[in-house]
């Protein structure tokens, strides 16, 4: 048997219908489109999901859930994975080099899962509360730099015109 001799079984494949090829073909005249109506006309064909102007099912149903575009930016690291690493000074580059977090990760967070019985020093890696106690109990240290606080600008209200200010004061006095 050779690839160039392979053929489908006799009768398993049939030619496609060539519509609109005369009355003798069985698919002449209307060419399978029926008589009149939107689907018989050229260009008059709504996409799948169109329900004749009724609100489509995919829009009637409530939407649930949320897909975060930044979900994979912060990678999770288990304490057991830190135990198996060779390095004692651990930062994001060391985690990426060891293959613990993906290369595209922008940050990492250590979570409590498994045991950690050796001293490690974490630099610029976030830590959960439980993992922090385990790392510190093993004699390790966590170094995080403080992020500068951004001062938000408070929008100044425009001063009212003198006539409007007097009217507002009179309203307030009348209310109380």
mmCIF file of N, CA and C in Angstrom, residues 47-51 54-64:
data_model
loop_
_atom_site.group_PDB
_atom_site.id
_atom_site.type_symbol
_atom_site.label_atom_id
_atom_site.label_comp_id
_atom_site.label_asym_id
_atom_site.label_seq_id
_atom_site.Cartn_x
_atom_site.Cartn_y
_atom_site.Cartn_z
ATOM 1 N N UNK A 47 -26.916 37.172 10.256
ATOM 2 C CA UNK A 47 -25.953 36.250 10.831
ATOM 3 C C UNK A 47 -26.616 35.329 11.860
ATOM 4 N N UNK A 48 -25.879 34.318 12.246
ATOM 5 C CA UNK A 48 -26.378 33.344 13.215
ATOM 6 C C UNK A 48 -26.664 34.058 14.529
ATOM 7 N N UNK A 49 -27.767 33.733 15.145
ATOM 8 C CA UNK A 49 -28.136 34.355 16.411
ATOM 9 C C UNK A 49 -29.188 35.423 16.246
ATOM 10 N N UNK A 50 -29.458 35.838 15.006
ATOM 11 C CA UNK A 50 -30.499 36.833 14.780
ATOM 12 C C UNK A 50 -31.859 36.177 14.925
ATOM 13 N N UNK A 51 -32.727 36.792 15.723
ATOM 14 C CA UNK A 51 -34.024 36.187 16.020
ATOM 15 C C UNK A 51 -35.174 37.067 15.559
ATOM 16 N N UNK A 54 -36.288 40.091 17.803
ATOM 17 C CA UNK A 54 -36.408 39.743 19.223
ATOM 18 C C UNK A 54 -35.016 39.777 19.837
ATOM 19 N N UNK A 55 -34.950 40.078 21.137
ATOM 20 C CA UNK A 55 -33.646 40.131 21.807
ATOM 21 C C UNK A 55 -32.991 38.751 21.746
ATOM 22 N N UNK A 56 -31.811 38.635 21.139
ATOM 23 C CA UNK A 56 -31.186 37.322 20.968
ATOM 24 C C UNK A 56 -30.839 36.656 22.305
ATOM 25 N N UNK A 57 -30.769 35.349 22.290
ATOM 26 C CA UNK A 57 -30.533 34.574 23.500
ATOM 27 C C UNK A 57 -29.235 34.990 24.185
ATOM 28 N N UNK A 58 -28.185 35.193 23.426
ATOM 29 C CA UNK A 58 -26.893 35.535 24.022
ATOM 30 C C UNK A 58 -26.912 36.911 24.676
ATOM 31 N N UNK A 59 -27.899 37.744 24.348
ATOM 32 C CA UNK A 59 -28.032 39.036 25.015
ATOM 33 C C UNK A 59 -29.061 39.003 26.129
ATOM 34 N N UNK A 60 -29.997 38.039 26.063
ATOM 35 C CA UNK A 60 -31.006 37.909 27.120
ATOM 36 C C UNK A 60 -30.424 37.319 28.385
ATOM 37 N N UNK A 61 -29.464 36.429 28.245
ATOM 38 C CA UNK A 61 -28.912 35.730 29.410
ATOM 39 C C UNK A 61 -27.997 36.662 30.208
ATOM 40 N N UNK A 62 -28.007 36.529 31.543
ATOM 41 C CA UNK A 62 -27.127 37.386 32.351
ATOM 42 C C UNK A 62 -25.667 36.994 32.175
ATOM 43 N N UNK A 63 -24.819 37.976 32.266
ATOM 44 C CA UNK A 63 -23.389 37.732 32.115
ATOM 45 C C UNK A 63 -22.778 37.541 33.505
ATOM 46 N N UNK A 64 -21.896 36.571 33.632
ATOM 47 C CA UNK A 64 -21.269 36.313 34.915
ATOM 48 C C UNK A 64 -19.769 36.162 34.725
#
